[in-house]
């Protein structure tokens, strides 16, 4: 164990470099302020950090999606992935909260929304929902810890309130996932038309479901390679079908609106926004849908994994397009993240990955290896049959 800890590897070296850069960036941020540590301004007040907040919350959507599927709609097939989904959501929200505090001009005042309510503000609604949902996630994940350290009475109590907590979690998560899109409804003259929509809250909600499911596949694949944990192939295939359905719904909804309201000519003009929009569609829809509808790949673990990566990449590009690309032209300014913005973001991403790894190693988050192997044997036999049928 000590020998492994002291062994220098490529990823450990990268982690050390990111940690050093991140800590230096934190120092600059809190010692010299936002003006000296970021490229933000009165014309571009939101940049990489807000975009990454939107990404983090969206990727954490698997928490309420899987919890609702397994425990509210009683699709017991997905109960085995409820724990990793909830862990993903909890860590994701902690990273989002950290970035929100860092992005405040006066981070020491982060507690003000708790006592200074502004019920007419979308930001206040988001803040309350994020706080409430983070609390609910801790309740949902608490049994994992209580089982390991043997607190039977407390465990029984937590399990008794978990169904109600899950229902509230779906409610709060739905509210603030869509409310992130509502933030941009107040600036219709500034958001580029390809991304502005009166249905932006709906677009945000639908897209986060696909991204959340993709994130579970991504984690499962990496965990299986890293330390023998993972999900059975049948569940991965089921998640892939869910991603396919959601992506198709979002694609039809998006383009139906574009053609209905007369934005179609913008799809073909020579502008940077046009290229970013089509890149988003190509990466986030065309490629993953092709994989997930191809009989050769849709039941293949590697194929599903790459479809998940593409879905996540397209989702990230969409959120960055909405937060940055769509606003740059109206601001009259150019924006690129500063060294400190990138350094702090990478540091928090690395911290989130390490936290996930540590928790998975210490607690029973994934399905036991014996059950996983048995499920995979069944699934692999089915996979071989499907591939033979495709060849014939």
mmCIF file of N, CA and C in Angstrom, residues 211-324:
data_model
loop_
_atom_site.group_PDB
_atom_site.id
_atom_site.type_symbol
_atom_site.label_atom_id
_atom_site.label_comp_id
_atom_site.label_asym_id
_atom_site.label_seq_id
_atom_site.Cartn_x
_atom_site.Cartn_y
_atom_site.Cartn_z
ATOM 1 N N UNK A 211 -27.134 14.271 -20.227
ATOM 2 C CA UNK A 211 -25.771 14.437 -19.721
ATOM 3 C C UNK A 211 -25.569 13.667 -18.422
ATOM 4 N N UNK A 212 -26.559 13.684 -17.552
ATOM 5 C CA UNK A 212 -26.448 12.967 -16.289
ATOM 6 C C UNK A 212 -26.327 11.471 -16.487
ATOM 7 N N UNK A 213 -27.134 10.917 -17.388
ATOM 8 C CA UNK A 213 -27.053 9.485 -17.688
ATOM 9 C C UNK A 213 -25.702 9.133 -18.303
ATOM 10 N N UNK A 214 -25.213 10.010 -19.178
ATOM 11 C CA UNK A 214 -23.908 9.771 -19.804
ATOM 12 C C UNK A 214 -22.799 9.787 -18.763
ATOM 13 N N UNK A 215 -22.932 10.646 -17.756
ATOM 14 C CA UNK A 215 -21.915 10.739 -16.721
ATOM 15 C C UNK A 215 -21.817 9.439 -15.920
ATOM 16 N N UNK A 216 -22.943 8.784 -15.686
ATOM 17 C CA UNK A 216 -22.927 7.504 -14.974
ATOM 18 C C UNK A 216 -22.184 6.449 -15.784
ATOM 19 N N UNK A 217 -22.423 6.407 -17.084
ATOM 20 C CA UNK A 217 -21.711 5.457 -17.944
ATOM 21 C C UNK A 217 -20.217 5.742 -17.932
ATOM 22 N N UNK A 218 -19.861 7.004 -18.052
ATOM 23 C CA UNK A 218 -18.462 7.421 -18.055
ATOM 24 C C UNK A 218 -17.760 6.968 -16.776
ATOM 25 N N UNK A 219 -18.384 7.218 -15.624
ATOM 26 C CA UNK A 219 -17.783 6.835 -14.344
ATOM 27 C C UNK A 219 -17.681 5.324 -14.213
ATOM 28 N N UNK A 220 -18.732 4.620 -14.622
ATOM 29 C CA UNK A 220 -18.742 3.163 -14.494
ATOM 30 C C UNK A 220 -17.603 2.532 -15.276
ATOM 31 N N UNK A 221 -17.382 3.019 -16.483
ATOM 32 C CA UNK A 221 -16.323 2.471 -17.330
ATOM 33 C C UNK A 221 -14.954 2.708 -16.706
ATOM 34 N N UNK A 222 -14.720 3.931 -16.223
ATOM 35 C CA UNK A 222 -13.426 4.256 -15.631
ATOM 36 C C UNK A 222 -13.213 3.491 -14.322
ATOM 37 N N UNK A 223 -14.270 3.364 -13.523
ATOM 38 C CA UNK A 223 -14.153 2.624 -12.259
ATOM 39 C C UNK A 223 -13.869 1.151 -12.509
ATOM 40 N N UNK A 224 -14.481 0.591 -13.552
ATOM 41 C CA UNK A 224 -14.230 -0.808 -13.886
ATOM 42 C C UNK A 224 -12.773 -1.033 -14.260
ATOM 43 N N UNK A 225 -12.177 -0.067 -14.945
ATOM 44 C CA UNK A 225 -10.775 -0.193 -15.349
ATOM 45 C C UNK A 225 -9.821 0.114 -14.196
ATOM 46 N N UNK A 226 -10.218 1.048 -13.332
ATOM 47 C CA UNK A 226 -9.307 1.507 -12.286
ATOM 48 C C UNK A 226 -9.206 0.543 -11.116
ATOM 49 N N UNK A 227 -10.357 0.131 -10.575
ATOM 50 C CA UNK A 227 -10.284 -0.758 -9.408
ATOM 51 C C UNK A 227 -11.419 -1.772 -9.360
ATOM 52 N N UNK A 228 -11.726 -2.324 -10.518
ATOM 53 C CA UNK A 228 -12.608 -3.489 -10.557
ATOM 54 C C UNK A 228 -14.047 -3.242 -10.176
ATOM 55 N N UNK A 229 -14.489 -1.999 -10.182
ATOM 56 C CA UNK A 229 -15.885 -1.705 -9.899
ATOM 57 C C UNK A 229 -16.563 -1.298 -11.199
ATOM 58 N N UNK A 230 -17.851 -1.390 -11.241
ATOM 59 C CA UNK A 230 -18.533 -0.974 -12.451
ATOM 60 C C UNK A 230 -19.988 -1.356 -12.467
ATOM 61 N N UNK A 231 -20.593 -1.322 -13.646
ATOM 62 C CA UNK A 231 -22.000 -1.638 -13.828
ATOM 63 C C UNK A 231 -22.131 -2.729 -14.868
ATOM 64 N N UNK A 232 -23.217 -3.504 -14.762
ATOM 65 C CA UNK A 232 -23.375 -4.561 -15.748
ATOM 66 C C UNK A 232 -23.788 -3.991 -17.098
ATOM 67 N N UNK A 233 -23.515 -4.738 -18.129
ATOM 68 C CA UNK A 233 -23.687 -4.256 -19.488
ATOM 69 C C UNK A 233 -25.149 -3.977 -19.801
ATOM 70 N N UNK A 234 -26.051 -4.754 -19.229
ATOM 71 C CA UNK A 234 -27.471 -4.526 -19.507
ATOM 72 C C UNK A 234 -27.913 -3.161 -19.009
ATOM 73 N N UNK A 235 -27.383 -2.751 -17.861
ATOM 74 C CA UNK A 235 -27.732 -1.429 -17.340
ATOM 75 C C UNK A 235 -27.110 -0.345 -18.215
ATOM 76 N N UNK A 236 -25.859 -0.543 -18.617
ATOM 77 C CA UNK A 236 -25.220 0.423 -19.504
ATOM 78 C C UNK A 236 -26.017 0.586 -20.800
ATOM 79 N N UNK A 237 -26.488 -0.524 -21.340
ATOM 80 C CA UNK A 237 -27.279 -0.480 -22.555
ATOM 81 C C UNK A 237 -28.594 0.259 -22.324
ATOM 82 N N UNK A 238 -29.207 0.026 -21.164
ATOM 83 C CA UNK A 238 -30.448 0.724 -20.825
ATOM 84 C C UNK A 238 -30.238 2.219 -20.699
ATOM 85 N N UNK A 239 -29.113 2.607 -20.088
ATOM 86 C CA UNK A 239 -28.784 4.031 -19.981
ATOM 87 C C UNK A 239 -28.550 4.628 -21.363
ATOM 88 N N UNK A 240 -27.893 3.846 -22.241
ATOM 89 C CA UNK A 240 -27.660 4.311 -23.601
ATOM 90 C C UNK A 240 -28.973 4.568 -24.341
ATOM 91 N N UNK A 241 -29.959 3.692 -24.156
ATOM 92 C CA UNK A 241 -31.261 3.901 -24.782
ATOM 93 C C UNK A 241 -31.921 5.167 -24.246
ATOM 94 N N UNK A 242 -31.760 5.396 -22.930
ATOM 95 C CA UNK A 242 -32.313 6.609 -22.341
ATOM 96 C C UNK A 242 -31.682 7.858 -22.931
ATOM 97 N N UNK A 243 -30.364 7.827 -23.098
ATOM 98 C CA UNK A 243 -29.653 8.959 -23.712
ATOM 99 C C UNK A 243 -30.158 9.202 -25.124
ATOM 100 N N UNK A 244 -30.313 8.134 -25.894
ATOM 101 C CA UNK A 244 -30.767 8.244 -27.281
ATOM 102 C C UNK A 244 -32.139 8.911 -27.360
ATOM 103 N N UNK A 245 -33.051 8.482 -26.516
ATOM 104 C CA UNK A 245 -34.408 9.039 -26.532
ATOM 105 C C UNK A 245 -34.390 10.522 -26.185
ATOM 106 N N UNK A 246 -33.647 10.875 -25.133
ATOM 107 C CA UNK A 246 -33.609 12.269 -24.689
ATOM 108 C C UNK A 246 -32.937 13.161 -25.733
ATOM 109 N N UNK A 247 -31.844 12.680 -26.328
ATOM 110 C CA UNK A 247 -31.165 13.469 -27.359
ATOM 111 C C UNK A 247 -32.083 13.727 -28.549
ATOM 112 N N UNK A 248 -32.842 12.736 -28.945
ATOM 113 C CA UNK A 248 -33.748 12.905 -30.087
ATOM 114 C C UNK A 248 -34.859 13.898 -29.755
ATOM 115 N N UNK A 249 -35.385 13.832 -28.544
ATOM 116 C CA UNK A 249 -36.424 14.783 -28.126
ATOM 117 C C UNK A 249 -35.880 16.208 -28.156
ATOM 118 N N UNK A 250 -34.682 16.404 -27.592
ATOM 119 C CA UNK A 250 -34.081 17.734 -27.552
ATOM 120 C C UNK A 250 -33.767 18.235 -28.958
ATOM 121 N N UNK A 251 -33.275 17.360 -29.829
ATOM 122 C CA UNK A 251 -32.936 17.758 -31.194
ATOM 123 C C UNK A 251 -34.183 18.220 -31.953
ATOM 124 N N UNK A 252 -35.247 17.437 -31.895
ATOM 125 C CA UNK A 252 -36.491 17.787 -32.587
ATOM 126 C C UNK A 252 -37.061 19.084 -32.028
ATOM 127 N N UNK A 253 -37.056 19.207 -30.716
ATOM 128 C CA UNK A 253 -37.577 20.410 -30.064
ATOM 129 C C UNK A 253 -36.786 21.647 -30.478
ATOM 130 N N UNK A 254 -35.469 21.521 -30.461
ATOM 131 C CA UNK A 254 -34.595 22.655 -30.785
ATOM 132 C C UNK A 254 -34.792 23.132 -32.221
ATOM 133 N N UNK A 255 -34.744 22.196 -33.176
ATOM 134 C CA UNK A 255 -34.815 22.605 -34.581
ATOM 135 C C UNK A 255 -36.233 22.969 -35.003
ATOM 136 N N UNK A 256 -37.237 22.363 -34.380
ATOM 137 C CA UNK A 256 -38.616 22.766 -34.675
ATOM 138 C C UNK A 256 -38.823 24.216 -34.292
ATOM 139 N N UNK A 257 -38.259 24.606 -33.169
ATOM 140 C CA UNK A 257 -38.381 25.997 -32.732
ATOM 141 C C UNK A 257 -37.596 26.936 -33.654
ATOM 142 N N UNK A 258 -36.385 26.534 -34.035
ATOM 143 C CA UNK A 258 -35.562 27.374 -34.909
ATOM 144 C C UNK A 258 -36.272 27.668 -36.230
ATOM 145 N N UNK A 259 -36.878 26.642 -36.826
ATOM 146 C CA UNK A 259 -37.555 26.844 -38.111
ATOM 147 C C UNK A 259 -38.900 27.539 -37.942
ATOM 148 N N UNK A 260 -39.547 27.319 -36.809
ATOM 149 C CA UNK A 260 -40.858 27.928 -36.575
ATOM 150 C C UNK A 260 -40.767 29.437 -36.390
ATOM 151 N N UNK A 261 -39.764 29.896 -35.665
ATOM 152 C CA UNK A 261 -39.652 31.336 -35.361
ATOM 153 C C UNK A 261 -38.772 32.086 -36.360
ATOM 154 N N UNK A 262 -38.353 31.423 -37.430
ATOM 155 C CA UNK A 262 -37.627 32.108 -38.489
ATOM 156 C C UNK A 262 -36.145 32.309 -38.261
ATOM 157 N N UNK A 263 -35.515 31.421 -37.480
ATOM 158 C CA UNK A 263 -34.078 31.548 -37.233
ATOM 159 C C UNK A 263 -33.239 30.703 -38.192
ATOM 160 N N UNK A 264 -33.900 29.967 -39.082
ATOM 161 C CA UNK A 264 -33.184 29.032 -39.957
ATOM 162 C C UNK A 264 -32.061 29.676 -40.751
ATOM 163 N N UNK A 265 -32.225 30.898 -41.289
ATOM 164 C CA UNK A 265 -31.115 31.500 -42.055
ATOM 165 C C UNK A 265 -29.821 31.633 -41.257
ATOM 166 N N UNK A 266 -29.923 31.746 -39.922
ATOM 167 C CA UNK A 266 -28.727 31.883 -39.090
ATOM 168 C C UNK A 266 -27.884 30.610 -39.084
ATOM 169 N N UNK A 267 -28.480 29.500 -39.497
ATOM 170 C CA UNK A 267 -27.761 28.224 -39.493
ATOM 171 C C UNK A 267 -26.712 28.150 -40.599
ATOM 172 N N UNK A 268 -26.770 29.072 -41.550
ATOM 173 C CA UNK A 268 -25.922 28.946 -42.732
ATOM 174 C C UNK A 268 -25.092 30.191 -43.021
ATOM 175 N N UNK A 269 -25.112 31.170 -42.118
ATOM 176 C CA UNK A 269 -24.311 32.367 -42.361
ATOM 177 C C UNK A 269 -22.877 32.138 -41.888
ATOM 178 N N UNK A 270 -21.962 32.918 -42.433
ATOM 179 C CA UNK A 270 -20.543 32.800 -42.080
ATOM 180 C C UNK A 270 -20.266 33.595 -40.807
ATOM 181 N N UNK A 271 -20.385 32.929 -39.656
ATOM 182 C CA UNK A 271 -20.151 33.581 -38.370
ATOM 183 C C UNK A 271 -19.605 32.551 -37.394
ATOM 184 N N UNK A 272 -18.834 33.006 -36.429
ATOM 185 C CA UNK A 272 -18.249 32.083 -35.446
ATOM 186 C C UNK A 272 -19.340 31.369 -34.659
ATOM 187 N N UNK A 273 -20.454 32.062 -34.377
ATOM 188 C CA UNK A 273 -21.552 31.435 -33.649
ATOM 189 C C UNK A 273 -22.131 30.253 -34.425
ATOM 190 N N UNK A 274 -22.197 30.387 -35.745
ATOM 191 C CA UNK A 274 -22.712 29.298 -36.574
ATOM 192 C C UNK A 274 -21.841 28.053 -36.451
ATOM 193 N N UNK A 275 -20.534 28.262 -36.489
ATOM 194 C CA UNK A 275 -19.616 27.122 -36.400
ATOM 195 C C UNK A 275 -19.685 26.453 -35.024
ATOM 196 N N UNK A 276 -19.759 27.274 -33.977
ATOM 197 C CA UNK A 276 -19.869 26.700 -32.628
ATOM 198 C C UNK A 276 -21.185 25.948 -32.457
ATOM 199 N N UNK A 277 -22.257 26.458 -33.040
ATOM 200 C CA UNK A 277 -23.556 25.790 -32.932
ATOM 201 C C UNK A 277 -23.522 24.429 -33.621
ATOM 202 N N UNK A 278 -23.001 24.387 -34.858
ATOM 203 C CA UNK A 278 -22.965 23.117 -35.575
ATOM 204 C C UNK A 278 -21.981 22.129 -34.944
ATOM 205 N N UNK A 279 -20.906 22.656 -34.354
ATOM 206 C CA UNK A 279 -19.982 21.774 -33.639
ATOM 207 C C UNK A 279 -20.682 21.128 -32.453
ATOM 208 N N UNK A 280 -21.479 21.916 -31.754
ATOM 209 C CA UNK A 280 -22.277 21.398 -30.635
ATOM 210 C C UNK A 280 -23.230 20.301 -31.096
ATOM 211 N N UNK A 281 -23.910 20.519 -32.222
ATOM 212 C CA UNK A 281 -24.854 19.534 -32.755
ATOM 213 C C UNK A 281 -24.128 18.272 -33.210
ATOM 214 N N UNK A 282 -22.988 18.465 -33.882
ATOM 215 C CA UNK A 282 -22.230 17.323 -34.403
ATOM 216 C C UNK A 282 -21.717 16.440 -33.275
ATOM 217 N N UNK A 283 -21.099 17.055 -32.281
ATOM 218 C CA UNK A 283 -20.505 16.292 -31.173
ATOM 219 C C UNK A 283 -21.566 15.764 -30.216
ATOM 220 N N UNK A 284 -22.538 16.608 -29.907
ATOM 221 C CA UNK A 284 -23.505 16.250 -28.871
ATOM 222 C C UNK A 284 -24.728 15.499 -29.342
ATOM 223 N N UNK A 285 -24.925 15.429 -30.674
ATOM 224 C CA UNK A 285 -26.101 14.692 -31.164
ATOM 225 C C UNK A 285 -25.764 13.702 -32.278
ATOM 226 N N UNK A 286 -25.205 14.172 -33.369
ATOM 227 C CA UNK A 286 -25.018 13.325 -34.547
ATOM 228 C C UNK A 286 -24.170 12.096 -34.233
ATOM 229 N N UNK A 287 -22.985 12.304 -33.675
ATOM 230 C CA UNK A 287 -22.085 11.174 -33.402
ATOM 231 C C UNK A 287 -22.647 10.201 -32.359
ATOM 232 N N UNK A 288 -23.105 10.688 -31.173
ATOM 233 C CA UNK A 288 -23.633 9.726 -30.199
ATOM 234 C C UNK A 288 -24.879 8.992 -30.675
ATOM 235 N N UNK A 289 -25.750 9.672 -31.439
ATOM 236 C CA UNK A 289 -26.949 9.004 -31.956
ATOM 237 C C UNK A 289 -26.566 7.936 -32.970
ATOM 238 N N UNK A 290 -25.562 8.232 -33.800
ATOM 239 C CA UNK A 290 -25.107 7.226 -34.766
ATOM 240 C C UNK A 290 -24.599 5.976 -34.049
ATOM 241 N N UNK A 291 -23.850 6.176 -32.980
ATOM 242 C CA UNK A 291 -23.322 5.038 -32.213
ATOM 243 C C UNK A 291 -24.453 4.260 -31.552
ATOM 244 N N UNK A 292 -25.373 4.979 -30.920
ATOM 245 C CA UNK A 292 -26.427 4.331 -30.142
ATOM 246 C C UNK A 292 -27.518 3.704 -30.999
ATOM 247 N N UNK A 293 -27.551 4.013 -32.288
ATOM 248 C CA UNK A 293 -28.510 3.363 -33.187
ATOM 249 C C UNK A 293 -27.856 2.309 -34.060
ATOM 250 N N UNK A 294 -26.546 2.183 -33.957
ATOM 251 C CA UNK A 294 -25.816 1.184 -34.739
ATOM 252 C C UNK A 294 -25.843 -0.155 -33.996
ATOM 253 N N UNK A 295 -26.435 -1.200 -34.572
ATOM 254 C CA UNK A 295 -26.541 -2.492 -33.884
ATOM 255 C C UNK A 295 -25.199 -3.048 -33.421
ATOM 256 N N UNK A 296 -24.137 -2.680 -34.128
ATOM 257 C CA UNK A 296 -22.814 -3.201 -33.791
ATOM 258 C C UNK A 296 -22.260 -2.580 -32.516
ATOM 259 N N UNK A 297 -22.662 -1.343 -32.209
ATOM 260 C CA UNK A 297 -22.061 -0.618 -31.087
ATOM 261 C C UNK A 297 -23.008 -0.373 -29.906
ATOM 262 N N UNK A 298 -24.311 -0.389 -30.152
ATOM 263 C CA UNK A 298 -25.232 0.012 -29.090
ATOM 264 C C UNK A 298 -25.306 -0.991 -27.936
ATOM 265 N N UNK A 299 -24.841 -2.228 -28.158
ATOM 266 C CA UNK A 299 -24.777 -3.208 -27.076
ATOM 267 C C UNK A 299 -23.327 -3.536 -26.731
ATOM 268 N N UNK A 300 -22.425 -2.688 -27.192
ATOM 269 C CA UNK A 300 -21.000 -2.875 -26.942
ATOM 270 C C UNK A 300 -20.541 -1.885 -25.877
ATOM 271 N N UNK A 301 -19.825 -2.386 -24.869
ATOM 272 C CA UNK A 301 -19.425 -1.542 -23.749
ATOM 273 C C UNK A 301 -18.598 -0.344 -24.205
ATOM 274 N N UNK A 302 -17.635 -0.563 -25.077
ATOM 275 C CA UNK A 302 -16.790 0.530 -25.554
ATOM 276 C C UNK A 302 -17.588 1.525 -26.384
ATOM 277 N N UNK A 303 -18.494 1.025 -27.218
ATOM 278 C CA UNK A 303 -19.323 1.902 -28.029
ATOM 279 C C UNK A 303 -20.188 2.812 -27.172
ATOM 280 N N UNK A 304 -20.804 2.243 -26.148
ATOM 281 C CA UNK A 304 -21.641 3.031 -25.244
ATOM 282 C C UNK A 304 -20.799 4.057 -24.496
ATOM 283 N N UNK A 305 -19.586 3.663 -24.136
ATOM 284 C CA UNK A 305 -18.689 4.572 -23.422
ATOM 285 C C UNK A 305 -18.344 5.792 -24.288
ATOM 286 N N UNK A 306 -18.000 5.562 -25.547
ATOM 287 C CA UNK A 306 -17.673 6.686 -26.422
ATOM 288 C C UNK A 306 -18.902 7.550 -26.712
ATOM 289 N N UNK A 307 -20.068 6.926 -26.795
ATOM 290 C CA UNK A 307 -21.298 7.700 -26.966
ATOM 291 C C UNK A 307 -21.526 8.607 -25.752
ATOM 292 N N UNK A 308 -21.207 8.092 -24.560
ATOM 293 C CA UNK A 308 -21.352 8.894 -23.346
ATOM 294 C C UNK A 308 -20.379 10.068 -23.340
ATOM 295 N N UNK A 309 -19.133 9.812 -23.751
ATOM 296 C CA UNK A 309 -18.139 10.892 -23.809
ATOM 297 C C UNK A 309 -18.591 11.994 -24.769
ATOM 298 N N UNK A 310 -19.106 11.601 -25.921
ATOM 299 C CA UNK A 310 -19.565 12.582 -26.908
ATOM 300 C C UNK A 310 -20.763 13.366 -26.382
ATOM 301 N N UNK A 311 -21.666 12.681 -25.699
ATOM 302 C CA UNK A 311 -22.835 13.354 -25.131
ATOM 303 C C UNK A 311 -22.410 14.381 -24.092
ATOM 304 N N UNK A 312 -21.482 14.005 -23.230
ATOM 305 C CA UNK A 312 -20.982 14.929 -22.209
ATOM 306 C C UNK A 312 -20.269 16.113 -22.863
ATOM 307 N N UNK A 313 -19.459 15.825 -23.890
ATOM 308 C CA UNK A 313 -18.726 16.893 -24.579
ATOM 309 C C UNK A 313 -19.680 17.873 -25.248
ATOM 310 N N UNK A 314 -20.710 17.345 -25.904
ATOM 311 C CA UNK A 314 -21.697 18.208 -26.533
ATOM 312 C C UNK A 314 -22.454 19.039 -25.521
ATOM 313 N N UNK A 315 -22.767 18.442 -24.381
ATOM 314 C CA UNK A 315 -23.449 19.168 -23.307
ATOM 315 C C UNK A 315 -22.574 20.298 -22.770
ATOM 316 N N UNK A 316 -21.309 20.004 -22.533
ATOM 317 C CA UNK A 316 -20.386 21.029 -22.045
ATOM 318 C C UNK A 316 -20.262 22.175 -23.042
ATOM 319 N N UNK A 317 -20.175 21.832 -24.322
ATOM 320 C CA UNK A 317 -20.071 22.860 -25.349
ATOM 321 C C UNK A 317 -21.333 23.709 -25.391
ATOM 322 N N UNK A 318 -22.491 23.082 -25.218
ATOM 323 C CA UNK A 318 -23.748 23.834 -25.203
ATOM 324 C C UNK A 318 -23.791 24.845 -24.067
ATOM 325 N N UNK A 319 -23.398 24.419 -22.875
ATOM 326 C CA UNK A 319 -23.445 25.331 -21.732
ATOM 327 C C UNK A 319 -22.442 26.471 -21.902
ATOM 328 N N UNK A 320 -21.270 26.170 -22.428
ATOM 329 C CA UNK A 320 -20.295 27.225 -22.672
ATOM 330 C C UNK A 320 -20.758 28.162 -23.792
ATOM 331 N N UNK A 321 -21.441 27.614 -24.777
ATOM 332 C CA UNK A 321 -21.983 28.454 -25.842
ATOM 333 C C UNK A 321 -23.030 29.418 -25.306
ATOM 334 N N UNK A 322 -23.913 28.911 -24.455
ATOM 335 C CA UNK A 322 -24.955 29.764 -23.880
ATOM 336 C C UNK A 322 -24.335 30.826 -22.982
ATOM 337 N N UNK A 323 -23.366 30.426 -22.161
ATOM 338 C CA UNK A 323 -22.796 31.334 -21.159
ATOM 339 C C UNK A 323 -21.798 32.329 -21.744
ATOM 340 N N UNK A 324 -21.083 31.924 -22.783
ATOM 341 C CA UNK A 324 -19.997 32.771 -23.293
ATOM 342 C C UNK A 324 -20.199 33.138 -24.761
#
